[in-house]
Every structure is written in C-alpha cells, then in structure tokens.
CSV table of C-alpha atoms in Angstrom, one decimal:
chain,number,residue,atom,x,y,z
A,1,UNK,CA,18.7,-40.3,-54.2
A,2,UNK,CA,20.3,-40.5,-51.1
A,3,UNK,CA,20.1,-38.5,-47.9
A,4,UNK,CA,23.2,-37.1,-45.7
A,5,UNK,CA,22.0,-36.0,-42.7
A,6,UNK,CA,25.3,-33.4,-41.4
A,7,UNK,CA,25.6,-30.4,-38.9
A,8,UNK,CA,24.5,-27.5,-40.0
A,9,UNK,CA,25.7,-23.7,-38.8
A,10,UNK,CA,24.7,-19.8,-39.6
A,11,UNK,CA,25.2,-18.8,-43.1
A,12,UNK,CA,24.8,-22.2,-44.2
A,13,UNK,CA,28.6,-23.8,-43.2
A,14,UNK,CA,27.7,-27.4,-43.5
A,15,UNK,CA,31.3,-28.0,-40.1
A,16,UNK,CA,30.7,-31.6,-39.9
A,17,UNK,CA,34.2,-32.9,-40.3
A,18,UNK,CA,32.7,-36.8,-40.5
A,19,UNK,CA,29.9,-35.9,-42.2
A,20,UNK,CA,32.6,-34.3,-45.2
A,21,UNK,CA,34.4,-37.6,-45.1
A,22,UNK,CA,30.8,-38.8,-45.8
A,23,UNK,CA,30.3,-36.6,-48.8
A,24,UNK,CA,33.5,-36.9,-50.7
A,25,UNK,CA,32.7,-40.5,-50.8
A,26,UNK,CA,29.3,-40.4,-52.0
A,27,UNK,CA,30.5,-38.3,-54.6
A,28,UNK,CA,33.6,-40.2,-55.2
A,29,UNK,CA,30.9,-42.7,-56.1
A,30,UNK,CA,29.5,-40.9,-57.7
A,31,UNK,CA,25.8,-41.1,-56.2
A,32,UNK,CA,23.4,-38.2,-56.4
A,33,UNK,CA,22.1,-37.1,-52.3
A,34,UNK,CA,20.2,-34.3,-50.7
A,35,UNK,CA,21.8,-32.5,-48.1
A,36,UNK,CA,19.8,-31.8,-44.9
A,37,UNK,CA,21.3,-29.7,-42.1
A,38,UNK,CA,20.8,-30.4,-38.3
A,39,UNK,CA,21.7,-28.5,-35.5
A,40,UNK,CA,24.1,-29.2,-32.9
A,41,UNK,CA,21.2,-29.3,-30.3
A,42,UNK,CA,18.4,-30.5,-33.0
A,43,UNK,CA,19.1,-34.2,-32.2
A,44,UNK,CA,14.7,-35.2,-33.0
A,45,UNK,CA,16.1,-34.5,-36.9
A,46,UNK,CA,18.5,-38.0,-36.6
A,47,UNK,CA,16.2,-39.8,-34.2
A,48,UNK,CA,14.6,-42.3,-36.6
A,49,UNK,CA,19.2,-43.5,-37.0
A,50,UNK,CA,18.9,-44.7,-33.8
A,51,UNK,CA,22.2,-42.3,-32.8
A,52,UNK,CA,22.4,-39.2,-31.8
A,53,UNK,CA,25.4,-38.0,-33.6
A,54,UNK,CA,25.8,-36.8,-37.5
A,55,UNK,CA,26.7,-38.4,-40.4
A,56,UNK,CA,23.7,-40.5,-41.0
A,57,UNK,CA,22.4,-41.5,-45.2
A,58,UNK,CA,19.0,-42.7,-45.7
A,59,UNK,CA,20.4,-45.2,-49.1
A,60,UNK,CA,17.2,-46.7,-50.1
A,61,UNK,CA,15.5,-48.2,-47.1
A,62,UNK,CA,18.6,-49.0,-45.5
A,63,UNK,CA,19.7,-46.5,-42.9
A,64,UNK,CA,24.1,-46.3,-41.7
A,65,UNK,CA,25.6,-43.7,-40.0
A,66,UNK,CA,29.3,-43.2,-38.7
A,67,UNK,CA,31.2,-41.9,-41.4
A,68,UNK,CA,33.5,-44.9,-41.7
A,69,UNK,CA,30.0,-47.8,-41.7
A,70,UNK,CA,28.7,-45.3,-44.4
A,71,UNK,CA,32.2,-45.6,-47.0
A,72,UNK,CA,32.3,-49.2,-46.3
A,73,UNK,CA,28.6,-49.4,-46.4
A,74,UNK,CA,28.8,-47.4,-50.3
A,75,UNK,CA,31.8,-49.9,-51.2
A,76,UNK,CA,29.7,-52.6,-50.4
A,77,UNK,CA,27.1,-51.9,-52.3
A,78,UNK,CA,28.1,-49.9,-54.9
A,79,UNK,CA,30.8,-52.3,-56.6
A,80,UNK,CA,30.5,-51.1,-60.1
A,81,UNK,CA,31.5,-47.8,-59.3
A,82,UNK,CA,34.9,-45.9,-58.7
A,83,UNK,CA,36.4,-48.2,-55.5
A,84,UNK,CA,36.8,-45.9,-52.3
A,85,UNK,CA,39.7,-48.9,-51.0
A,86,UNK,CA,41.1,-50.0,-54.0
A,87,UNK,CA,40.6,-53.9,-52.7
A,88,UNK,CA,40.9,-55.5,-49.5
A,89,UNK,CA,44.0,-54.4,-48.7
A,90,UNK,CA,43.8,-50.3,-50.0
A,91,UNK,CA,40.3,-51.2,-47.3
A,92,UNK,CA,42.6,-51.9,-44.4
A,93,UNK,CA,45.1,-49.4,-44.1
A,94,UNK,CA,42.1,-47.5,-44.9
A,95,UNK,CA,41.2,-47.9,-41.4
A,96,UNK,CA,44.2,-47.7,-40.7
A,97,UNK,CA,44.3,-43.7,-42.1
A,98,UNK,CA,41.7,-43.3,-40.9
A,99,UNK,CA,42.2,-44.4,-37.6
A,100,UNK,CA,45.8,-42.1,-37.4
A,101,UNK,CA,43.8,-38.9,-38.4
A,102,UNK,CA,41.2,-39.0,-35.4
A,103,UNK,CA,43.3,-40.5,-33.4
A,104,UNK,CA,47.0,-38.8,-33.7
A,105,UNK,CA,46.0,-35.9,-36.1
A,106,UNK,CA,43.2,-34.7,-34.2
A,107,UNK,CA,44.8,-34.9,-30.6
A,108,UNK,CA,46.3,-31.6,-32.1
A,109,UNK,CA,43.5,-29.9,-34.7
A,110,UNK,CA,40.6,-30.7,-32.8
A,111,UNK,CA,42.2,-28.3,-29.7
A,112,UNK,CA,43.4,-26.2,-32.2
A,113,UNK,CA,40.7,-25.7,-34.6
A,114,UNK,CA,37.5,-26.3,-31.9
A,115,UNK,CA,36.6,-23.1,-30.6
A,116,UNK,CA,36.9,-20.2,-34.5
A,117,UNK,CA,33.0,-22.9,-35.1
A,118,UNK,CA,31.2,-21.4,-32.0
A,119,UNK,CA,31.2,-18.0,-33.8
A,120,UNK,CA,28.8,-20.9,-36.3
A,121,UNK,CA,26.4,-21.5,-33.9
A,122,UNK,CA,22.7,-19.8,-32.6
A,123,UNK,CA,22.5,-18.7,-29.4
A,124,UNK,CA,21.0,-22.5,-28.4
A,125,UNK,CA,23.5,-23.8,-29.8
A,126,UNK,CA,26.8,-22.8,-28.5
A,127,UNK,CA,27.0,-22.7,-24.2
A,128,UNK,CA,26.3,-26.1,-25.9
A,129,UNK,CA,29.1,-26.6,-28.6
A,130,UNK,CA,31.1,-25.0,-25.9
A,131,UNK,CA,31.0,-27.1,-22.9
A,132,UNK,CA,32.0,-30.4,-26.2
A,133,UNK,CA,35.0,-28.8,-26.5
A,134,UNK,CA,35.4,-29.1,-23.3
A,135,UNK,CA,35.0,-32.0,-22.4
A,136,UNK,CA,36.6,-33.1,-25.7
A,137,UNK,CA,40.3,-31.1,-24.7
A,138,UNK,CA,39.5,-30.4,-20.5
A,139,UNK,CA,39.9,-26.7,-21.5
A,140,UNK,CA,37.8,-23.4,-21.5
A,141,UNK,CA,37.5,-22.8,-25.6
A,142,UNK,CA,39.4,-18.9,-24.5
A,143,UNK,CA,42.2,-21.2,-22.7
A,144,UNK,CA,42.3,-23.0,-26.2
A,145,UNK,CA,42.0,-19.5,-27.7
A,146,UNK,CA,45.5,-18.7,-26.0
A,147,UNK,CA,47.1,-21.7,-26.2
A,148,UNK,CA,46.4,-22.3,-30.1
A,149,UNK,CA,50.6,-21.4,-31.4
A,150,UNK,CA,51.9,-24.4,-28.9
A,151,UNK,CA,48.7,-26.6,-30.8
A,152,UNK,CA,48.8,-25.3,-34.5
A,153,UNK,CA,52.8,-26.7,-33.4
A,154,UNK,CA,51.6,-30.6,-32.9
A,155,UNK,CA,49.6,-30.5,-35.6
A,156,UNK,CA,52.5,-30.0,-37.8
A,157,UNK,CA,54.3,-32.4,-36.1
A,158,UNK,CA,51.3,-35.3,-36.8
A,159,UNK,CA,51.2,-34.2,-39.9
A,160,UNK,CA,54.8,-35.0,-41.0
A,161,UNK,CA,54.5,-38.5,-42.8
A,162,UNK,CA,52.3,-37.2,-44.6
A,163,UNK,CA,54.4,-34.6,-45.8
A,164,UNK,CA,56.5,-37.3,-46.7
A,165,UNK,CA,54.0,-39.1,-48.7
A,166,UNK,CA,52.6,-36.9,-50.4
A,167,UNK,CA,56.2,-35.4,-51.9
A,168,UNK,CA,56.4,-38.7,-53.6
A,169,UNK,CA,52.6,-39.1,-55.2
A,170,UNK,CA,49.9,-36.8,-55.8
A,171,UNK,CA,47.4,-38.5,-53.5
A,172,UNK,CA,48.2,-40.9,-50.0
A,173,UNK,CA,45.9,-44.0,-51.8
A,174,UNK,CA,48.5,-42.9,-54.9
A,175,UNK,CA,47.8,-41.3,-58.5
A,176,UNK,CA,44.3,-41.2,-57.2
A,177,UNK,CA,42.4,-39.9,-54.7
A,178,UNK,CA,40.7,-42.3,-52.7
A,179,UNK,CA,39.1,-42.9,-48.9
A,180,UNK,CA,42.3,-42.2,-46.8
A,181,UNK,CA,42.8,-39.4,-49.2
A,182,UNK,CA,38.8,-37.8,-47.7
A,183,UNK,CA,40.0,-38.4,-43.8
A,184,UNK,CA,42.1,-36.5,-44.0
A,185,UNK,CA,41.0,-34.1,-46.5
A,186,UNK,CA,37.6,-33.4,-44.0
A,187,UNK,CA,39.9,-32.5,-40.8
A,188,UNK,CA,41.3,-28.6,-43.4
A,189,UNK,CA,38.1,-28.3,-45.0
A,190,UNK,CA,36.7,-28.4,-41.7
A,191,UNK,CA,38.7,-26.2,-40.3
A,192,UNK,CA,38.3,-23.8,-44.5
A,193,UNK,CA,35.5,-23.8,-43.0
A,194,UNK,CA,35.1,-22.6,-39.8
A,195,UNK,CA,37.4,-20.2,-40.2
A,196,UNK,CA,41.2,-21.4,-38.3
A,197,UNK,CA,44.3,-20.3,-39.8
A,198,UNK,CA,45.5,-22.3,-43.2
A,199,UNK,CA,48.2,-24.0,-42.0
A,200,UNK,CA,48.8,-25.8,-45.1
A,201,UNK,CA,49.6,-22.7,-47.2
A,202,UNK,CA,52.9,-22.1,-48.3
A,203,UNK,CA,53.8,-26.0,-47.8
A,204,UNK,CA,53.5,-27.0,-51.2
A,205,UNK,CA,53.2,-30.9,-50.8
A,206,UNK,CA,49.8,-30.8,-48.6
A,207,UNK,CA,48.6,-27.4,-49.5
A,208,UNK,CA,49.1,-28.8,-53.7
A,209,UNK,CA,46.5,-32.2,-52.7
A,210,UNK,CA,44.2,-29.8,-50.2
A,211,UNK,CA,43.7,-27.5,-53.8
A,212,UNK,CA,43.4,-30.9,-55.1
A,213,UNK,CA,40.9,-31.9,-53.0
A,214,UNK,CA,38.7,-29.2,-53.7
A,215,UNK,CA,38.8,-29.3,-57.1
A,216,UNK,CA,37.7,-32.7,-57.1
A,217,UNK,CA,34.2,-33.7,-58.1
A,218,UNK,CA,33.9,-30.6,-60.0
A,219,UNK,CA,34.8,-28.7,-57.4
A,220,UNK,CA,32.7,-29.9,-54.5
A,221,UNK,CA,34.3,-29.8,-51.9
A,222,UNK,CA,35.4,-25.6,-52.3
A,223,UNK,CA,32.1,-24.7,-53.2
A,224,UNK,CA,30.7,-24.8,-49.7
A,225,UNK,CA,30.5,-21.4,-47.7
A,226,UNK,CA,33.6,-21.5,-47.0
A,227,UNK,CA,35.9,-18.1,-44.2
A,228,UNK,CA,38.4,-18.7,-46.7
B,1,UNK,CA,70.0,-67.5,-54.3
B,2,UNK,CA,69.6,-64.0,-53.0
B,3,UNK,CA,71.3,-62.2,-51.6
B,4,UNK,CA,70.8,-59.1,-48.8
B,5,UNK,CA,73.4,-57.4,-46.3
B,6,UNK,CA,72.9,-56.2,-43.0
B,7,UNK,CA,74.3,-54.8,-40.3
B,8,UNK,CA,75.3,-57.8,-38.1
B,9,UNK,CA,76.6,-57.2,-33.9
B,10,UNK,CA,78.2,-58.9,-31.2
B,11,UNK,CA,76.3,-62.9,-30.7
B,12,UNK,CA,75.0,-62.8,-34.1
B,13,UNK,CA,72.3,-60.4,-33.1
B,14,UNK,CA,70.8,-59.4,-36.9
B,15,UNK,CA,69.8,-56.1,-35.5
B,16,UNK,CA,69.4,-53.3,-38.2
B,17,UNK,CA,65.7,-52.1,-37.6
B,18,UNK,CA,65.8,-51.3,-41.7
B,19,UNK,CA,66.9,-55.3,-42.7
B,20,UNK,CA,64.0,-56.8,-41.0
B,21,UNK,CA,61.9,-54.7,-43.8
B,22,UNK,CA,63.3,-56.1,-46.3
B,23,UNK,CA,64.2,-59.4,-44.4
B,24,UNK,CA,59.7,-59.7,-44.0
B,25,UNK,CA,59.5,-59.4,-47.4
B,26,UNK,CA,61.5,-61.7,-49.6
B,27,UNK,CA,60.1,-64.2,-46.8
B,28,UNK,CA,56.5,-62.8,-47.4
B,29,UNK,CA,57.8,-63.8,-51.5
B,30,UNK,CA,58.9,-66.4,-50.8
B,31,UNK,CA,62.7,-66.2,-52.0
B,32,UNK,CA,66.0,-68.4,-50.6
B,33,UNK,CA,68.0,-65.8,-49.3
B,34,UNK,CA,71.6,-65.7,-47.8
B,35,UNK,CA,71.3,-63.0,-45.1
B,36,UNK,CA,75.4,-61.1,-44.9
B,37,UNK,CA,76.4,-58.7,-41.7
B,38,UNK,CA,78.2,-56.4,-42.5
B,39,UNK,CA,79.9,-54.5,-39.2
B,40,UNK,CA,79.3,-51.2,-38.7
B,41,UNK,CA,82.1,-49.3,-40.1
B,42,UNK,CA,82.8,-51.9,-42.5
B,43,UNK,CA,81.7,-50.0,-45.2
B,44,UNK,CA,83.9,-51.2,-47.9
B,45,UNK,CA,81.7,-54.6,-47.7
B,46,UNK,CA,79.0,-53.0,-49.4
B,47,UNK,CA,80.8,-50.5,-51.7
B,48,UNK,CA,79.4,-52.3,-54.6
B,49,UNK,CA,76.2,-51.2,-54.2
B,50,UNK,CA,77.0,-47.3,-54.1
B,51,UNK,CA,76.6,-46.4,-51.3
B,52,UNK,CA,77.6,-47.4,-47.5
B,53,UNK,CA,74.0,-48.3,-45.3
B,54,UNK,CA,72.4,-51.6,-45.6
B,55,UNK,CA,69.7,-53.0,-46.5
B,56,UNK,CA,71.3,-54.0,-49.7
B,57,UNK,CA,70.3,-56.4,-51.9
B,58,UNK,CA,71.6,-58.5,-55.4
B,59,UNK,CA,69.2,-60.5,-57.0
B,60,UNK,CA,71.0,-61.2,-60.0
B,61,UNK,CA,73.0,-59.0,-61.3
B,62,UNK,CA,70.2,-56.4,-59.4
B,63,UNK,CA,71.6,-54.3,-56.5
B,64,UNK,CA,69.3,-52.5,-55.0
B,65,UNK,CA,69.5,-50.4,-51.8
B,66,UNK,CA,66.9,-49.2,-49.7
B,67,UNK,CA,64.5,-51.4,-47.7
B,68,UNK,CA,61.8,-49.7,-49.2
B,69,UNK,CA,63.2,-50.3,-53.1
B,70,UNK,CA,64.0,-53.1,-52.2
B,71,UNK,CA,59.8,-54.2,-51.7
B,72,UNK,CA,59.4,-52.3,-54.8
B,73,UNK,CA,61.7,-54.3,-56.7
B,74,UNK,CA,60.6,-57.4,-54.9
B,75,UNK,CA,56.7,-56.8,-56.0
B,76,UNK,CA,57.6,-55.7,-59.7
B,77,UNK,CA,59.9,-58.5,-60.5
B,78,UNK,CA,57.8,-61.5,-58.0
B,79,UNK,CA,54.3,-60.8,-59.3
B,80,UNK,CA,53.4,-64.0,-59.3
B,81,UNK,CA,54.1,-64.3,-56.4
B,82,UNK,CA,52.1,-63.5,-52.5
B,83,UNK,CA,51.9,-59.5,-52.8
B,84,UNK,CA,53.3,-57.3,-50.8
B,85,UNK,CA,51.2,-54.6,-51.8
B,86,UNK,CA,47.6,-56.0,-52.4
B,87,UNK,CA,47.4,-53.7,-55.6
B,88,UNK,CA,48.3,-50.5,-56.7
B,89,UNK,CA,46.2,-48.8,-53.7
B,90,UNK,CA,47.6,-51.0,-50.8
B,91,UNK,CA,51.3,-50.1,-52.8
B,92,UNK,CA,50.8,-46.3,-52.3
B,93,UNK,CA,49.2,-46.6,-48.5
B,94,UNK,CA,52.1,-48.7,-47.8
B,95,UNK,CA,54.0,-45.6,-48.8
B,96,UNK,CA,52.2,-43.7,-46.4
B,97,UNK,CA,52.9,-46.3,-43.6
B,98,UNK,CA,55.6,-46.8,-44.5
B,99,UNK,CA,56.2,-43.1,-43.9
B,100,UNK,CA,54.6,-43.1,-40.7
B,101,UNK,CA,56.7,-45.4,-39.0
B,102,UNK,CA,59.5,-42.9,-40.3
B,103,UNK,CA,58.7,-40.1,-39.3
B,104,UNK,CA,56.1,-40.6,-36.5
B,105,UNK,CA,57.2,-44.1,-34.4
B,106,UNK,CA,60.3,-43.6,-35.5
B,107,UNK,CA,60.5,-40.1,-33.5
B,108,UNK,CA,59.7,-41.9,-29.9
B,109,UNK,CA,61.0,-45.7,-30.2
B,110,UNK,CA,64.3,-44.4,-31.6
B,111,UNK,CA,65.5,-42.1,-28.6
B,112,UNK,CA,63.8,-44.8,-27.1
B,113,UNK,CA,65.7,-47.5,-28.1
B,114,UNK,CA,69.1,-47.7,-29.4
B,115,UNK,CA,71.3,-46.3,-27.0
B,116,UNK,CA,70.8,-50.0,-26.0
B,117,UNK,CA,72.6,-51.4,-29.5
B,118,UNK,CA,75.4,-50.3,-28.0
B,119,UNK,CA,76.0,-53.2,-26.2
B,120,UNK,CA,75.9,-55.4,-29.1
B,121,UNK,CA,78.9,-53.5,-30.6
B,122,UNK,CA,82.6,-53.9,-31.0
B,123,UNK,CA,84.9,-51.7,-29.8
B,124,UNK,CA,86.3,-49.9,-33.0
B,125,UNK,CA,82.2,-49.6,-33.4
B,126,UNK,CA,80.9,-48.3,-30.5
B,127,UNK,CA,82.6,-45.2,-30.5
B,128,UNK,CA,80.7,-44.8,-33.9
B,129,UNK,CA,77.1,-46.0,-32.9
B,130,UNK,CA,77.9,-43.9,-30.0
B,131,UNK,CA,78.0,-40.4,-31.8
B,132,UNK,CA,75.4,-41.8,-34.9
B,133,UNK,CA,73.3,-42.0,-31.5
B,134,UNK,CA,74.3,-37.9,-30.8
B,135,UNK,CA,74.0,-36.9,-34.3
B,136,UNK,CA,70.6,-38.7,-34.7
B,137,UNK,CA,68.8,-36.9,-31.1
B,138,UNK,CA,70.9,-34.8,-30.2
B,139,UNK,CA,71.6,-36.4,-27.0
B,140,UNK,CA,74.7,-38.4,-25.4
B,141,UNK,CA,73.8,-42.5,-24.9
B,142,UNK,CA,73.3,-41.5,-21.3
B,143,UNK,CA,70.9,-39.2,-20.9
B,144,UNK,CA,68.8,-40.7,-23.3
B,145,UNK,CA,69.4,-43.5,-21.1
B,146,UNK,CA,67.6,-41.2,-18.5
B,147,UNK,CA,65.5,-39.4,-20.1
B,148,UNK,CA,64.2,-43.6,-21.5
B,149,UNK,CA,60.3,-43.0,-19.4
B,150,UNK,CA,58.9,-40.0,-21.3
B,151,UNK,CA,59.8,-41.7,-24.5
B,152,UNK,CA,58.4,-44.5,-23.7
B,153,UNK,CA,54.9,-43.4,-23.2
B,154,UNK,CA,55.3,-40.5,-26.5
B,155,UNK,CA,56.1,-43.8,-28.1
B,156,UNK,CA,53.0,-45.7,-26.2
B,157,UNK,CA,51.2,-42.7,-27.9
B,158,UNK,CA,53.0,-42.5,-31.6
B,159,UNK,CA,50.7,-45.8,-31.6
B,160,UNK,CA,48.1,-44.7,-30.5
B,161,UNK,CA,46.6,-45.5,-34.7
B,162,UNK,CA,47.8,-48.9,-35.6
B,163,UNK,CA,46.4,-50.2,-31.6
B,164,UNK,CA,43.0,-48.9,-32.2
B,165,UNK,CA,43.6,-50.8,-35.9
B,166,UNK,CA,44.8,-53.9,-35.0
B,167,UNK,CA,41.8,-54.0,-32.2
B,168,UNK,CA,39.5,-54.3,-35.7
B,169,UNK,CA,41.6,-56.6,-37.7
B,170,UNK,CA,44.7,-59.2,-37.2
B,171,UNK,CA,47.0,-57.5,-39.4
B,172,UNK,CA,47.2,-53.9,-40.2
B,173,UNK,CA,47.0,-55.2,-44.4
B,174,UNK,CA,43.9,-56.7,-43.0
B,175,UNK,CA,43.0,-60.6,-42.7
B,176,UNK,CA,46.6,-61.2,-43.7
B,177,UNK,CA,50.1,-59.5,-43.6
B,178,UNK,CA,51.8,-57.3,-46.2
B,179,UNK,CA,54.0,-54.9,-46.3
B,180,UNK,CA,52.8,-52.4,-44.4
B,181,UNK,CA,52.9,-54.9,-41.3
B,182,UNK,CA,56.4,-55.2,-41.9
B,183,UNK,CA,57.8,-51.8,-41.5
B,184,UNK,CA,55.6,-51.8,-38.1
B,185,UNK,CA,56.6,-54.4,-37.3
B,186,UNK,CA,60.9,-54.0,-38.2
B,187,UNK,CA,60.9,-51.6,-35.4
B,188,UNK,CA,59.5,-53.1,-31.9
B,189,UNK,CA,61.9,-56.5,-34.0
B,190,UNK,CA,64.8,-54.2,-33.2
B,191,UNK,CA,63.7,-53.4,-30.5
B,192,UNK,CA,63.4,-57.3,-29.3
B,193,UNK,CA,67.6,-58.0,-30.2
B,194,UNK,CA,69.1,-55.1,-28.8
B,195,UNK,CA,66.8,-55.9,-25.7
B,196,UNK,CA,65.2,-52.5,-25.1
B,197,UNK,CA,61.6,-52.8,-22.8
B,198,UNK,CA,59.2,-55.1,-23.7
B,199,UNK,CA,56.7,-52.4,-24.9
B,200,UNK,CA,53.8,-54.2,-26.5
B,201,UNK,CA,54.0,-56.6,-23.7
B,202,UNK,CA,50.1,-56.6,-21.5
B,203,UNK,CA,48.6,-54.5,-24.7
B,204,UNK,CA,46.4,-57.2,-25.8
B,205,UNK,CA,46.3,-56.3,-29.5
B,206,UNK,CA,49.5,-54.6,-30.2
B,207,UNK,CA,51.3,-58.1,-28.9
B,208,UNK,CA,48.6,-60.8,-30.8
B,209,UNK,CA,49.5,-58.9,-33.6
B,210,UNK,CA,53.4,-58.8,-33.0
B,211,UNK,CA,53.6,-62.7,-32.2
B,212,UNK,CA,51.1,-63.5,-34.9
B,213,UNK,CA,54.9,-61.4,-36.9
B,214,UNK,CA,57.1,-63.3,-35.1
B,215,UNK,CA,55.6,-66.6,-35.9
B,216,UNK,CA,54.9,-66.0,-39.6
B,217,UNK,CA,57.3,-67.7,-42.4
B,218,UNK,CA,58.4,-70.8,-40.0
B,219,UNK,CA,58.7,-68.3,-37.2
B,220,UNK,CA,62.0,-66.3,-39.6
B,221,UNK,CA,61.6,-63.6,-36.9
B,222,UNK,CA,61.9,-65.4,-33.6
B,223,UNK,CA,64.0,-67.7,-34.7
B,224,UNK,CA,67.2,-65.0,-34.4
B,225,UNK,CA,69.1,-64.3,-31.8
B,226,UNK,CA,67.3,-61.5,-29.5
B,227,UNK,CA,67.7,-60.1,-26.5
B,228,UNK,CA,63.7,-61.7,-25.7
C-alpha cells in the first residue's frame, strides 16, 4: 500500500494541484493508495520527507516528494504496469509538457484561480494562504478577483496548443492518456475542486478531453468532493 | 532520391521555416534529397502538389505537402531508419510540441522576425511578402520593426518551458534529438537565415541546444547561407 500526503481543506476538498498529478499517476499504474490530507500550515505532518511541500509518497521504505519525481519513481519501479510515458522520448517530451503547464499555463491559471481556494481554508490557514498568493503573484487576493477576466483571457490563449492538438487526437499522449495529460488535467481539476470558473465548458475539444479524464480509472477524479 | 521544394530568396537563402522541419526530418532519416528553391510568387512550380505552399516532397510516386504530413510519411515509410518520434506516445506529444511552436512561439516570433525576410525578396516577391506579413499580423512591416522589442520580450516568455526543460536534458526529445526539436529549431534557424536578432545568445541552455542542432547531421543546418 502506497501512502500519499496531499493538501486537504474544508469539506474534504483535496485541492493540491500537484498532488492530482501524483494521484492520477498512481491510478494509472493501478497501485493501491491511501490518501492523507495535510493542512497547509501543518508542516510537521510531512517533516519526514525532508521538505515542507506536498505531494509526498511513501512506497515501502522509499519516500519521494515532488510530483515529477513521484512519476519517474513509479515508472522505474513498476515497469510492467501501464506506462506513464511510453518510452524515453515520450518521457522527455512529457517533461516538456510538464514544464509548459508549470511555466505557461499556470502563469495565468494561478492568478485566475488561486483566490477561490481561500474559501476552503481554516481560519489559521487562510492568512497563510493569502500571503502565499500575494508572494507568488505580487497581488492581493481582492485585486486578483478584480483582474480575473483578464487572466482568464490569458489562460484561454495559453492553452491554445492543447486546443489544436486535442482536435486531432483524444489525448495529448495520443489514443490513450499518459502523464502529459495528467499534468495539464491537474490545473482544471484544481479549478473544479476550489470553485474556479468552468473555463473549458463550451469548448468541445478541451471539454471532451477533460470529461474523459474525469471518467478515467473508474471515475476517480470525478468522485472527489468538488465545487462543480 | 527525394525532392524537396522550399522557398528560396536572394543569395540562395532557404528561408522557409516549415521547410526546415522537413529538411531536418529528411537528414534524420538519412535520406538523399535534392532541394528545389521556389520563389514566393512562383506557384506554378509546385502546382503538381495541388496547393500553393511549401514544403512539398516527391518520394518516388508519392507527393506529400505540409511539414507534419511529411514527417509522418517518412516515419511510416522508413520505419527501420532512426525514428523521428520514438513510438506512438512520442509522436502524439511531438504533435503537441509542433502545435505549441505554431500557436505560442510563432505568435511572437513571426511579428518579431518576419520583416527581416523582406530584404531577401526579389522586387516582384517583395510586395507580395509585405502583404502576407500585414495579413497575418495586422501590421505593416514598418510598424513591426518599431514594435520589435516588445515582440522579442513576448518570445522570450513564450519559450520559457523549453528553457526549463533544456536545463535538465540536452534535447526536448531527451538524450538525442527528434522531430519535436526540429519544430522549435525551425523558428530560430529561420531567424538566423533572414537576419533576425540572435535572441538565444547569452542563454546557456537554449543556445547550447541550438548549436547542437546546427552541428547535427554533419553540420547540415550550419552550412546553409545565413545572415549569421
């Protein structure tokens, strides 16, 4: 049994974007997992990992933190289970897609969505999370709420390459989903859980892809408590 | 012997960005090729292809146009030669990288670079190319020249994911180059040929990658007539 530590908020919302990459990777490999919610300010809960950020997994005697490191760990340790990458070239290009999500997609998705997660915080976590948002974006949450339309427009432009690709194939990774899909999916699943606008609705290619990922692995991602 | 039709300008500058993807794909497969320059307004030269755009290849009895279609044709017809994609997942993700280059990178690289290619046009092609630039960008070439610093800044942000990936691995496709690399390379090779600013110099990861691609296949890309 693998254990995964991830952020948990009010109403059992598991709103850690990076942990969703690890969740989907674990389900892709078909590995039984228990999920441990951690409050944002409860760093003691994951001190054993040597760092203060989730996701962290414990797989037997091995502790791995960071979503990309978890994915490559799972691929190397469980090579006979369904591949997350489809070979070395696929893994290298998934690394690029992961960087594209973190650098280009989140550059607009984080300021557009993050303040919605404030509602899910306990009183003590709320101030901490507000400061985190301000530190990352340079803006107070109230200012981000006012600028949301502009950031949503930027986000729509940022995902334009995925829009083009998904008109021609059902998943970024081709006929079947793989880690590159989970990297992009994590952003919109995070938005869905915290109650950000459903920006993909009305976009046939992207919305169809998102629904397919929600259905995957017995509807694992659809079943989690979410705002919509 | 495969024949490739591509744009040719003054001083034998082969400045078609998409044709460079086909060139590198052909060299990757080690296929002997003859290169046929076509003037921008000389559509009669490639009328046999059923369209008016390059690249076009003739491979035996088969005519293929469009750089992506050429790559997939070569991969399917010459499966025993070095792979352009590294398997189905790699091919699907290369499609995404190709779309990312066309949608996100070129959204700033085209307005930043294209007007430099005016200098390479014969008198009759020059007006045609000027209109093409204005149609695509909504701006006259003179206006684009004035806005170049802004578009170069946007371009630097657009390639940020590649910058991150190439700090960790020598090529987008991993330890060895593949089609995804050629898609991004084509933009900067185009800039080098037409005399756009050398925007990658001073960026260790991106510049190192670009130099490795110029050296590849016996320095094929480095040997072509270029501005720098």
